[in-house]
Coordinates of C-alpha atoms in Angstrom, one line a residue:
X1 CA -59.7 -155.7 107.7
X2 CA -59.9 -154.3 111.2
X3 CA -63.2 -152.6 111.9
X4 CA -63.6 -150.5 115.1
X5 CA -66.8 -151.3 116.9
X6 CA -66.9 -147.7 117.9
X7 CA -67.1 -146.8 114.3
X8 CA -70.1 -149.1 113.8
X9 CA -71.7 -147.6 116.9
X10 CA -71.1 -144.2 115.6
X11 CA -72.8 -145.1 112.3
X12 CA -75.8 -146.5 114.2
X13 CA -76.1 -143.3 116.2
X14 CA -75.6 -141.3 113.0
X15 CA -78.3 -143.1 111.1
X16 CA -80.9 -142.8 113.9
X17 CA -83.2 -139.8 113.1
X18 CA -84.7 -139.7 116.6
X19 CA -82.8 -138.5 119.8
X20 CA -80.8 -141.4 121.3
X21 CA -78.7 -141.6 124.5
X22 CA -76.5 -144.4 125.8
X23 CA -76.2 -144.3 129.6
X24 CA -74.2 -146.0 132.3
X25 CA -76.0 -147.8 135.1
X26 CA -75.6 -144.6 137.3
X27 CA -77.2 -142.6 134.4
X28 CA -74.1 -140.9 133.1
X29 CA -74.3 -140.1 129.4
X30 CA -71.8 -142.2 127.5
X31 CA -73.0 -141.4 123.9
X32 CA -75.4 -139.0 122.3
X33 CA -76.4 -138.8 118.7
X34 CA -76.8 -135.6 116.7
X35 CA -80.6 -135.6 117.0
X36 CA -80.3 -135.6 120.8
X37 CA -77.7 -132.8 120.8
X38 CA -79.8 -130.8 118.4
X39 CA -82.9 -131.3 120.6
X40 CA -81.1 -130.3 123.8
X41 CA -79.3 -127.4 122.0
X42 CA -76.0 -128.4 123.6
X43 CA -72.5 -129.3 122.4
X44 CA -71.3 -132.9 122.7
X45 CA -68.8 -132.0 125.5
X46 CA -71.7 -130.5 127.5
X47 CA -73.6 -133.8 127.4
X48 CA -71.3 -136.8 127.2
X49 CA -69.7 -137.6 130.5
X50 CA -72.4 -135.7 132.5
X51 CA -75.1 -137.1 134.7
X52 CA -78.7 -136.8 133.4
X53 CA -79.6 -134.6 136.3
X54 CA -77.0 -132.0 135.2
X55 CA -78.7 -131.5 131.8
X56 CA -80.9 -128.4 131.4
X57 CA -84.7 -129.2 131.3
X58 CA -84.3 -132.7 132.7
X59 CA -86.8 -134.3 135.0
X60 CA -88.1 -137.7 136.0
X61 CA -91.2 -139.0 134.1
X62 CA -93.3 -141.7 135.8
X63 CA -92.1 -144.7 137.7
X64 CA -90.7 -146.8 134.7
X65 CA -87.3 -145.1 134.7
X66 CA -88.2 -142.7 131.9
X67 CA -87.4 -139.0 131.9
X68 CA -88.0 -135.8 130.1
X69 CA -85.6 -133.3 128.5
X70 CA -87.1 -130.0 127.5
X71 CA -90.6 -131.5 127.6
X72 CA -89.7 -134.5 125.4
X73 CA -90.1 -138.0 126.8
X74 CA -87.4 -140.6 126.7
X75 CA -87.9 -144.3 127.4
X76 CA -85.2 -146.3 129.0
X77 CA -84.2 -149.9 128.4
X78 CA -81.6 -152.0 130.2
X79 CA -78.9 -153.6 128.1
X80 CA -75.9 -155.8 128.7
X81 CA -77.2 -157.2 132.0
X82 CA -78.1 -153.8 133.3
X83 CA -74.6 -152.3 132.9
X84 CA -75.8 -150.1 130.0
X85 CA -79.0 -148.2 129.4
X86 CA -80.4 -146.9 126.2
X87 CA -82.7 -143.9 126.2
X88 CA -84.7 -143.3 123.1
X89 CA -87.2 -140.7 122.1
X90 CA -89.1 -141.9 119.0
X91 CA -90.8 -139.5 116.4
X92 CA -92.3 -141.4 113.4
X93 CA -93.0 -138.2 111.5
X94 CA -90.3 -136.8 111.5
X95 CA -85.2 -137.1 108.1
X96 CA -81.8 -137.2 109.4
X97 CA -78.0 -136.0 109.0
X98 CA -74.5 -137.7 108.8
X99 CA -71.4 -138.0 111.2
X100 CA -67.9 -139.5 110.4
X101 CA -66.7 -142.4 112.5
X102 CA -63.6 -142.2 114.8
X103 CA -60.3 -143.8 113.9
X104 CA -58.2 -145.0 116.9
X105 CA -54.5 -143.9 116.8
X106 CA -51.9 -145.8 118.7
X107 CA -48.8 -143.9 119.9
X108 CA -45.6 -145.5 121.1
X109 CA -44.7 -144.5 124.6
X110 CA -41.1 -144.0 126.0
X111 CA -38.8 -147.1 125.7
X112 CA -36.6 -148.3 128.5
X113 CA -33.5 -150.5 127.9
X114 CA -32.3 -152.8 130.6
X115 CA -29.9 -155.7 131.3
X116 CA -30.3 -158.5 133.8
X117 CA -27.0 -159.9 135.0
X118 CA -27.7 -163.6 135.8
X119 CA -24.4 -164.0 137.7
X120 CA -25.3 -161.3 140.3
X121 CA -29.1 -161.5 139.7
X122 CA -29.2 -157.7 139.4
X123 CA -31.0 -155.5 136.9
X124 CA -29.6 -152.2 135.5
X125 CA -31.4 -149.7 133.3
X126 CA -29.3 -148.6 130.4
X127 CA -31.5 -145.6 129.5
X128 CA -33.0 -142.7 131.4
X129 CA -36.4 -144.2 131.4
X130 CA -37.2 -146.4 134.3
X131 CA -39.9 -149.0 134.8
X132 CA -43.4 -147.4 135.0
X133 CA -41.9 -143.9 135.2
X134 CA -39.7 -144.6 138.2
X135 CA -36.1 -143.4 138.2
X136 CA -33.7 -145.7 136.4
X137 CA -32.3 -148.6 138.5
X138 CA -28.6 -149.5 138.8
X139 CA -27.7 -153.0 140.1
X140 CA -31.2 -153.5 141.5
X141 CA -32.1 -156.9 142.8
X142 CA -34.6 -159.1 141.1
X143 CA -36.8 -158.6 144.2
X144 CA -36.7 -154.8 143.8
X145 CA -37.6 -155.0 140.2
X146 CA -40.5 -157.3 140.8
X147 CA -41.9 -155.0 143.5
X148 CA -42.6 -152.4 140.7
X149 CA -45.1 -154.8 139.1
X150 CA -48.7 -155.4 140.2
X151 CA -48.9 -158.2 142.8
X152 CA -51.1 -160.2 140.4
X153 CA -48.5 -160.0 137.6
X154 CA -45.2 -160.6 139.4
X155 CA -45.4 -164.4 139.3
X156 CA -46.2 -164.4 135.5
X157 CA -43.3 -162.0 134.7
X158 CA -40.8 -164.1 136.6
X159 CA -42.1 -167.4 135.2
X160 CA -41.8 -166.1 131.6
X161 CA -38.2 -164.7 132.2
X162 CA -37.0 -167.9 133.9
X163 CA -38.5 -170.1 131.2
X164 CA -36.6 -168.1 128.6
X165 CA -33.3 -168.4 130.5
X166 CA -33.9 -172.2 130.8
X167 CA -34.6 -172.6 127.1
X168 CA -31.9 -170.0 126.0
X169 CA -34.6 -168.1 124.1
X170 CA -36.5 -164.9 124.4
X171 CA -39.8 -163.8 126.0
X172 CA -42.4 -161.1 125.8
X173 CA -45.0 -160.4 128.5
X174 CA -47.5 -157.6 129.2
X175 CA -47.9 -156.6 132.8
X176 CA -49.2 -153.9 135.1
X177 CA -47.4 -151.7 137.6
X178 CA -47.9 -148.5 139.7
X179 CA -46.4 -145.2 138.6
X180 CA -44.8 -142.8 141.2
X181 CA -48.0 -140.7 141.1
X182 CA -50.0 -143.7 142.0
X183 CA -51.7 -144.5 138.7
X184 CA -51.8 -147.9 137.1
X185 CA -49.7 -148.4 134.0
X186 CA -49.1 -151.2 131.4
X187 CA -45.8 -152.2 129.9
X188 CA -44.7 -154.7 127.3
X189 CA -41.5 -156.4 128.6
X190 CA -39.3 -158.1 125.9
X191 CA -36.1 -159.9 126.7
X192 CA -33.4 -162.0 124.8
X193 CA -31.1 -164.4 126.6
X194 CA -27.3 -164.0 125.9
X195 CA -25.0 -166.9 126.4
X196 CA -21.2 -167.2 126.6
X197 CA -19.0 -169.2 124.2
X198 CA -20.0 -172.4 126.0
X199 CA -23.7 -171.8 125.6
X200 CA -24.2 -170.9 129.2
X201 CA -26.7 -168.0 129.8
X202 CA -25.0 -165.0 131.3
X203 CA -27.4 -162.2 130.9
X204 CA -30.8 -161.1 129.5
X205 CA -31.0 -157.8 127.4
X206 CA -34.4 -156.3 127.0
X207 CA -36.7 -153.3 126.5
X208 CA -39.8 -152.1 128.2
X209 CA -42.4 -150.1 126.2
X210 CA -45.2 -148.2 127.9
X211 CA -48.4 -149.6 126.4
X212 CA -50.8 -147.9 128.8
X213 CA -52.5 -145.9 126.0
X214 CA -52.9 -149.0 124.0
X215 CA -54.4 -150.9 126.8
X216 CA -56.8 -148.0 127.6
X217 CA -57.7 -148.0 123.9
X218 CA -58.4 -151.7 124.0
X219 CA -60.6 -151.2 127.1
X220 CA -62.5 -148.4 125.3
X221 CA -62.8 -150.7 122.3
X222 CA -64.3 -153.4 124.4
X223 CA -66.7 -151.0 126.0
X224 CA -67.6 -149.6 122.6
X225 CA -68.1 -153.1 121.2
X226 CA -70.3 -153.9 124.2
X227 CA -72.4 -150.8 123.5
X228 CA -72.6 -151.5 119.8
X229 CA -73.6 -155.1 120.4
X230 CA -76.2 -154.1 123.0
X231 CA -77.8 -151.6 120.6
X232 CA -77.5 -153.9 117.6
X233 CA -79.0 -156.9 119.3
X234 CA -81.7 -155.0 121.2
X235 CA -82.7 -152.2 118.8
X236 CA -86.4 -152.0 118.0
X237 CA -85.7 -151.5 114.3
X238 CA -84.1 -153.9 111.9
X239 CA -80.3 -153.4 111.4
X240 CA -78.1 -155.1 108.9
X241 CA -74.4 -154.7 108.0
X242 CA -74.2 -155.1 104.2
X243 CA -71.1 -155.8 102.2
X244 CA -70.2 -153.7 99.2
X245 CA -71.7 -156.4 97.0
X246 CA -75.1 -156.0 98.6
X247 CA -75.1 -159.2 100.7
X248 CA -75.8 -158.8 104.4
X249 CA -73.0 -160.0 106.7
X250 CA -74.8 -159.5 110.0
X251 CA -78.5 -159.0 110.8
X252 CA -80.1 -158.2 114.2
X253 CA -83.1 -160.1 115.7
X254 CA -85.4 -157.2 114.8
X255 CA -84.7 -157.5 111.1
X256 CA -85.1 -161.3 111.3
X257 CA -88.6 -160.8 112.8
X258 CA -89.5 -158.1 110.2
X259 CA -88.6 -160.2 107.2
X260 CA -89.3 -163.7 108.6
X261 CA -85.8 -165.0 107.6
X262 CA -83.1 -166.2 109.9
X263 CA -79.8 -164.3 110.0
X264 CA -78.1 -167.3 108.3
X265 CA -80.6 -167.2 105.5
X266 CA -80.3 -163.4 104.9
X267 CA -76.5 -163.7 104.8
X268 CA -76.9 -165.9 101.7
X269 CA -79.2 -163.4 99.9
X270 CA -78.6 -160.2 97.9
X271 CA -80.8 -157.5 99.3
X272 CA -82.6 -157.3 96.0
X273 CA -84.0 -160.8 96.6
X274 CA -86.2 -159.6 99.5
X275 CA -87.0 -156.2 97.8
X276 CA -90.1 -155.7 95.7
X277 CA -89.2 -155.9 92.0
X278 CA -90.5 -152.4 91.2
X279 CA -88.2 -150.9 93.9
X280 CA -85.0 -152.9 93.1
X281 CA -83.6 -150.6 90.4
X282 CA -83.8 -147.4 92.5
X283 CA -82.4 -149.1 95.6
X284 CA -79.5 -150.6 93.7
X285 CA -78.6 -147.3 92.2
X286 CA -78.7 -145.5 95.6
X287 CA -76.5 -148.2 97.2
X288 CA -74.0 -148.1 94.4
X289 CA -73.8 -144.3 94.8
X290 CA -73.2 -144.8 98.5
X291 CA -70.4 -147.4 98.1
X292 CA -68.7 -145.4 95.4
X293 CA -68.7 -142.3 97.6
X294 CA -71.0 -140.2 95.5
X295 CA -73.4 -139.9 98.5
X296 CA -72.8 -140.3 102.2
X297 CA -76.1 -141.7 103.1
X298 CA -79.6 -142.2 101.7
X299 CA -83.1 -142.7 102.9
X300 CA -85.9 -144.4 101.0
X301 CA -89.3 -145.9 101.5
X302 CA -89.5 -149.2 99.8
X303 CA -91.4 -152.5 99.8
X304 CA -90.0 -155.7 101.2
X305 CA -91.0 -159.3 100.4
X306 CA -91.2 -161.3 103.6
X307 CA -90.4 -165.0 103.7
X308 CA -94.2 -165.8 104.0
X309 CA -94.9 -163.9 100.8
X310 CA -96.5 -160.9 102.6
X311 CA -95.6 -157.4 101.5
X312 CA -94.0 -155.0 104.1
X313 CA -93.4 -151.3 103.7
X314 CA -90.2 -150.1 105.3
X315 CA -88.3 -146.8 105.8
X316 CA -84.7 -147.6 105.0
X317 CA -81.8 -145.4 106.2
X318 CA -78.3 -146.5 104.9
X319 CA -74.9 -145.0 105.7
X320 CA -71.4 -146.4 105.0
X321 CA -68.5 -147.4 107.3
X322 CA -65.2 -146.6 105.5
X323 CA -61.6 -147.6 106.2
X324 CA -58.7 -145.2 106.5
X325 CA -58.3 -144.9 102.8
X326 CA -62.0 -143.9 102.4
X327 CA -63.1 -147.2 100.8
X328 CA -66.5 -148.4 101.9
X329 CA -66.3 -151.6 104.0
X330 CA -69.9 -151.9 105.0
X331 CA -73.2 -150.3 104.5
X332 CA -75.3 -150.1 107.7
X333 CA -79.0 -150.2 106.9
X334 CA -81.7 -149.6 109.4
X335 CA -85.3 -150.6 108.6
X336 CA -88.4 -149.4 110.3
X337 CA -91.8 -151.0 109.5
X338 CA -94.2 -148.4 108.1
X339 CA -96.7 -150.8 106.7
X340 CA -99.5 -149.5 109.0
X341 CA -98.7 -145.9 108.1
X342 CA -98.8 -146.7 104.4
X343 CA -102.1 -148.5 104.9
X344 CA -103.6 -145.4 106.5
X345 CA -102.1 -143.2 103.8
X346 CA -103.8 -145.3 101.1
X347 CA -107.1 -145.1 103.0
X348 CA -106.8 -141.4 103.3
X349 CA -105.9 -141.1 99.6
X350 CA -108.9 -143.2 98.7
X351 CA -111.2 -141.1 100.9
X352 CA -109.8 -137.8 99.5
X353 CA -110.3 -139.2 96.0
X354 CA -113.9 -140.0 96.8
X355 CA -114.5 -136.6 98.4
X356 CA -113.2 -134.7 95.4
X357 CA -115.1 -137.0 93.0
X358 CA -118.3 -136.5 95.0
X359 CA -117.6 -132.7 95.0
X360 CA -117.3 -132.6 91.2
X361 CA -120.4 -134.7 90.8
X362 CA -122.4 -132.4 93.1
X363 CA -121.0 -129.3 91.2
X364 CA -122.1 -130.8 87.9
X365 CA -125.5 -131.6 89.3
X366 CA -126.0 -128.1 90.7
X367 CA -124.7 -126.6 87.5
X368 CA -127.3 -128.6 85.5
X369 CA -130.0 -127.5 87.9
X370 CA -129.1 -123.9 87.5
X371 CA -128.8 -124.1 83.7
X372 CA -131.8 -126.4 83.0
X373 CA -134.1 -125.4 85.8
X374 CA -133.5 -121.9 87.2
X375 CA -131.9 -120.6 84.0
X376 CA -134.9 -121.7 81.9
X377 CA -137.3 -120.2 84.4
X378 CA -135.5 -116.9 84.3
X379 CA -135.5 -117.0 80.5
X380 CA -139.3 -117.6 80.5
X381 CA -139.7 -114.7 82.9
X382 CA -137.7 -112.4 80.6
X383 CA -140.0 -113.4 77.7
X384 CA -143.1 -112.8 79.7
X385 CA -141.9 -109.3 80.8
X386 CA -141.0 -108.4 77.2
X387 CA -144.5 -109.6 76.1
X388 CA -146.2 -107.5 78.9
X389 CA -144.1 -104.5 77.9
X390 CA -145.4 -104.7 74.3
X391 CA -148.9 -104.6 75.6
X392 CA -148.4 -101.3 77.5
X393 CA -149.2 -98.2 75.4
X394 CA -146.4 -96.0 74.3
X395 CA -147.7 -93.0 76.3
X396 CA -147.7 -94.9 79.6
X397 CA -144.0 -94.1 79.9
X398 CA -143.6 -94.7 83.7
X399 CA -144.8 -98.3 83.4
X400 CA -142.7 -99.0 80.3
X401 CA -139.6 -97.6 82.1
X402 CA -140.2 -99.9 85.1
X403 CA -140.5 -102.9 82.8
X404 CA -137.3 -101.9 81.1
X405 CA -135.5 -101.8 84.4
X406 CA -137.1 -105.1 85.3
X407 CA -135.8 -106.6 82.0
X408 CA -132.3 -105.4 82.8
X409 CA -132.5 -106.8 86.3
X410 CA -133.6 -110.2 84.9
X411 CA -130.8 -110.2 82.4
X412 CA -128.3 -109.5 85.2
X413 CA -129.7 -112.3 87.2
X414 CA -129.5 -114.6 84.2
X415 CA -125.9 -113.7 83.6
X416 CA -125.0 -114.3 87.3
X417 CA -126.7 -117.8 87.1
X418 CA -124.8 -118.6 83.9
X419 CA -121.5 -117.5 85.4
X420 CA -122.0 -119.6 88.6
X421 CA -123.1 -122.6 86.5
X422 CA -120.0 -122.2 84.4
X423 CA -117.7 -122.0 87.4
X424 CA -119.3 -125.0 89.0
X425 CA -119.0 -127.2 85.9
X426 CA -117.4 -125.7 82.7
X427 CA -119.0 -127.4 79.9
X428 CA -116.4 -126.1 77.5
X429 CA -113.8 -128.2 79.3
X430 CA -115.6 -131.4 78.3
X431 CA -116.5 -130.1 74.8
X432 CA -113.4 -128.3 73.7
X433 CA -110.6 -129.2 76.0
X434 CA -108.3 -127.6 78.6
X435 CA -106.9 -124.7 76.5
X436 CA -110.3 -123.2 75.4
X437 CA -111.6 -123.7 78.9
X438 CA -108.6 -121.9 80.4
X439 CA -108.9 -119.1 77.8
X440 CA -112.6 -118.7 78.5
X441 CA -111.9 -118.6 82.3
X442 CA -109.0 -116.1 82.0
X443 CA -111.2 -113.8 79.9
X444 CA -114.1 -113.9 82.3
X445 CA -111.8 -113.5 85.3
X446 CA -110.2 -110.4 83.8
X447 CA -113.7 -108.9 83.2
X448 CA -115.0 -109.7 86.7
X449 CA -111.9 -108.7 88.7
X450 CA -110.0 -106.0 86.7
X451 CA -106.9 -108.2 86.5
X452 CA -105.4 -108.6 83.0
X453 CA -104.6 -112.3 82.6
X454 CA -102.5 -113.6 79.7
X455 CA -102.5 -117.3 78.7
X456 CA -99.6 -119.0 77.1
X457 CA -100.5 -122.5 75.8
X458 CA -98.8 -123.2 72.5
X459 CA -98.5 -127.0 72.6
X460 CA -101.0 -129.7 71.8
X461 CA -103.0 -130.6 74.9
X462 CA -106.0 -132.3 73.2
X463 CA -105.0 -135.8 74.3
X464 CA -104.3 -135.3 78.0
X465 CA -106.6 -137.4 80.3
X466 CA -109.9 -135.8 81.5
X467 CA -108.9 -136.1 85.2
X468 CA -105.6 -134.3 84.5
X469 CA -107.4 -131.5 82.5
X470 CA -110.0 -131.1 85.4
X471 CA -107.2 -130.9 88.0
X472 CA -105.3 -128.2 86.0
X473 CA -108.5 -126.2 85.4
X474 CA -109.4 -126.3 89.1
X475 CA -105.9 -125.3 90.2
X476 CA -105.9 -122.4 87.7
X477 CA -109.3 -121.3 89.1
X478 CA -108.2 -121.3 92.7
X479 CA -104.8 -119.7 91.9
X480 CA -106.3 -116.8 90.0
X481 CA -108.9 -116.4 92.8
X482 CA -106.0 -116.0 95.3
X483 CA -104.4 -113.4 93.0
X484 CA -107.6 -111.4 93.1
X485 CA -107.9 -111.8 96.9
X486 CA -104.4 -111.4 98.2
X487 CA -101.8 -110.1 95.7
X488 CA -103.1 -106.7 94.7
X489 CA -101.7 -107.3 91.3
X490 CA -103.2 -105.8 88.1
X491 CA -101.6 -108.4 85.8
X492 CA -101.2 -112.2 86.0
X493 CA -100.0 -114.9 83.6
X494 CA -101.1 -118.5 83.1
X495 CA -98.8 -120.9 81.2
X496 CA -99.4 -124.5 80.2
X497 CA -96.6 -126.6 78.8
X498 CA -95.2 -130.1 78.4
X499 CA -92.1 -131.0 80.4
X500 CA -90.8 -134.4 79.6
X501 CA -93.6 -136.9 80.5
X502 CA -95.5 -134.3 82.5
X503 CA -97.8 -131.4 81.9
X504 CA -97.0 -128.2 83.9
X505 CA -99.3 -125.3 84.8
X506 CA -97.7 -122.1 86.0
X507 CA -99.7 -119.1 87.5
X508 CA -97.7 -116.0 88.3
X509 CA -98.3 -112.5 89.4
X510 CA -96.2 -109.4 90.3
X511 CA -98.1 -108.4 93.4
X512 CA -97.1 -107.9 97.0
X513 CA -95.9 -111.5 97.5
X514 CA -95.3 -113.2 100.8
X515 CA -92.7 -115.2 102.7
X516 CA -93.0 -118.7 101.2
X517 CA -90.7 -120.2 103.9
X518 CA -92.9 -119.0 106.8
X519 CA -95.0 -121.7 108.6
X520 CA -98.0 -122.7 106.5
X521 CA -100.4 -123.0 109.5
X522 CA -102.4 -120.2 108.0
X523 CA -102.9 -121.9 104.7
X524 CA -106.5 -121.9 103.6
X525 CA -108.6 -124.7 102.2
X526 CA -108.0 -123.5 98.7
X527 CA -104.2 -124.3 98.9
X528 CA -105.0 -127.6 100.6
X529 CA -107.4 -128.5 97.9
X530 CA -104.9 -127.7 95.1
X531 CA -102.2 -129.8 96.8
X532 CA -104.6 -132.7 97.3
X533 CA -105.8 -132.7 93.7
X534 CA -102.2 -132.8 92.5
X535 CA -101.2 -135.6 94.9
X536 CA -104.1 -137.8 93.8
X537 CA -102.6 -137.8 90.3
X538 CA -99.0 -138.4 91.6
X539 CA -98.3 -134.8 90.9
X540 CA -96.5 -132.0 92.8
X541 CA -97.3 -128.4 93.6
X542 CA -94.8 -125.8 94.7
X543 CA -95.1 -122.1 95.5
X544 CA -92.3 -119.6 95.3
X545 CA -92.6 -116.0 96.6
X546 CA -91.0 -113.3 98.7
X547 CA -92.4 -110.0 100.0
X548 CA -92.7 -107.4 97.2
X549 CA -91.6 -109.9 94.5
X550 CA -95.0 -111.4 93.5
X551 CA -95.8 -115.2 93.7
X552 CA -95.5 -118.2 91.3
X553 CA -97.5 -121.4 91.6
X554 CA -96.4 -124.4 89.6
X555 CA -98.2 -127.7 89.5
X556 CA -96.7 -130.7 87.6
X557 CA -98.8 -133.8 86.7
X558 CA -97.2 -136.9 85.2
X559 CA -98.9 -138.3 82.1
X560 CA -97.5 -141.8 82.9
X561 CA -97.4 -143.7 86.2
X562 CA -94.1 -143.6 88.2
X563 CA -92.0 -146.8 88.4
X564 CA -92.1 -147.0 92.2
X565 CA -93.9 -145.4 95.1
X566 CA -91.8 -143.8 97.9
X567 CA -89.3 -141.1 98.5
X568 CA -85.5 -141.2 98.6
X569 CA -83.0 -138.9 100.2

């Protein structure tokens, strides 16, 4: 099956998430991927074929040949002996879109019919189309005809024709010539020798077909192949062409270095053989969807098994190269090593876990101090004031009234200490479970803030893990606090339910709402804390809201561990 290198190059550019330009030696843009066009906010025809200096926002950056476009730096690397340059702007945080590959179309040009009379050694055109676009010749000499051809091709054309006459056979030759307007053209010359009844050759009948477009197409294919090979061989990320069955047919040096296998070794392995066993099922399903046409591309973070036994995390982007009928011929996979990033994420996750654990321990300690220490002292003070009040005679009304007010003040302080102690560490959560704890909090919140809160929790939640219950309780606390602070609502609802293998908490209000799609740079520590608590338990938190429509917060926590870690697209 014939694969266009330009289609492979197109797929490489399509799969790259970061801006990428392919330049000529004189810095004319030959190719630009979608990310680059999107960054420059230009159409493709305003970029490809133009010099870098013509692009808006371009300027030189340093002495290494790099440059900037709209304040974004591009690094430049020489490829193909310096004939091609690749300019790349990397962004490791940053997901990616698809493009269809080009199909080359060959068109037949005008056909000229001619006869070469061997007796007179003259050539006559028998159609209106002459050689290379010149007027048709009648009884032209062989010398006149040969003058139409490029000097470097005349000898070859004549030799092929004479050899055919000598062998009484036919010939075909491709040659160059100059058109009347001065441009260079290509023709395919085909001739058949005609003999008389004695077998002596008397003439040659033939046709010329303009193959200029085909030759230009072949030239473009060679240039495209050179670009593809340059990118494939010199890319800083691993690239593999994978057959529909999942076995690589080509691997670049970067992938060999990442996995520790040679290209010949990888070409004998199914990709599942160097994929971590917990990630194989998901990756296989995604690839089968790609090959079958159910998806155009996918992106996934997965674990690879290197030849030396080490584990490597990679971000894999896969797209398909399809033939004219739409059948997948290859999958093109690009692998970026994200092991260091994953290590940092694990360290941050561990640190976040320790911080939240420490915070809960400190809350518990302070709550005990308030209850067992300050709470007991306030209780003793209340008893002492009541005893003093009994010792004051009934007719000393002023003193007794002051003591009554003092008792009320002490009772208020005691209630405040109890409420703070409960918010810091709800003992009811440990003793009775999540539903009684939420019911108690909703009741207290309604009393303190004047917001009527309803709780819907009909299922059985007695057996959910303690860390999940604590997470849900803290999220409900913070969410209701946000309702009181920001929504202006007089009613709110809290719902706790099972959903498959997860437990879902939903807090909703009908207040003023906000634009949930607006940049979240203003998000407070409360929202950050809720998201982090959910993330530590492999859960998710989402908020939906619009101005005037209230807000809904939903947190989902799995009760079982997921099969694999990572994200797919």
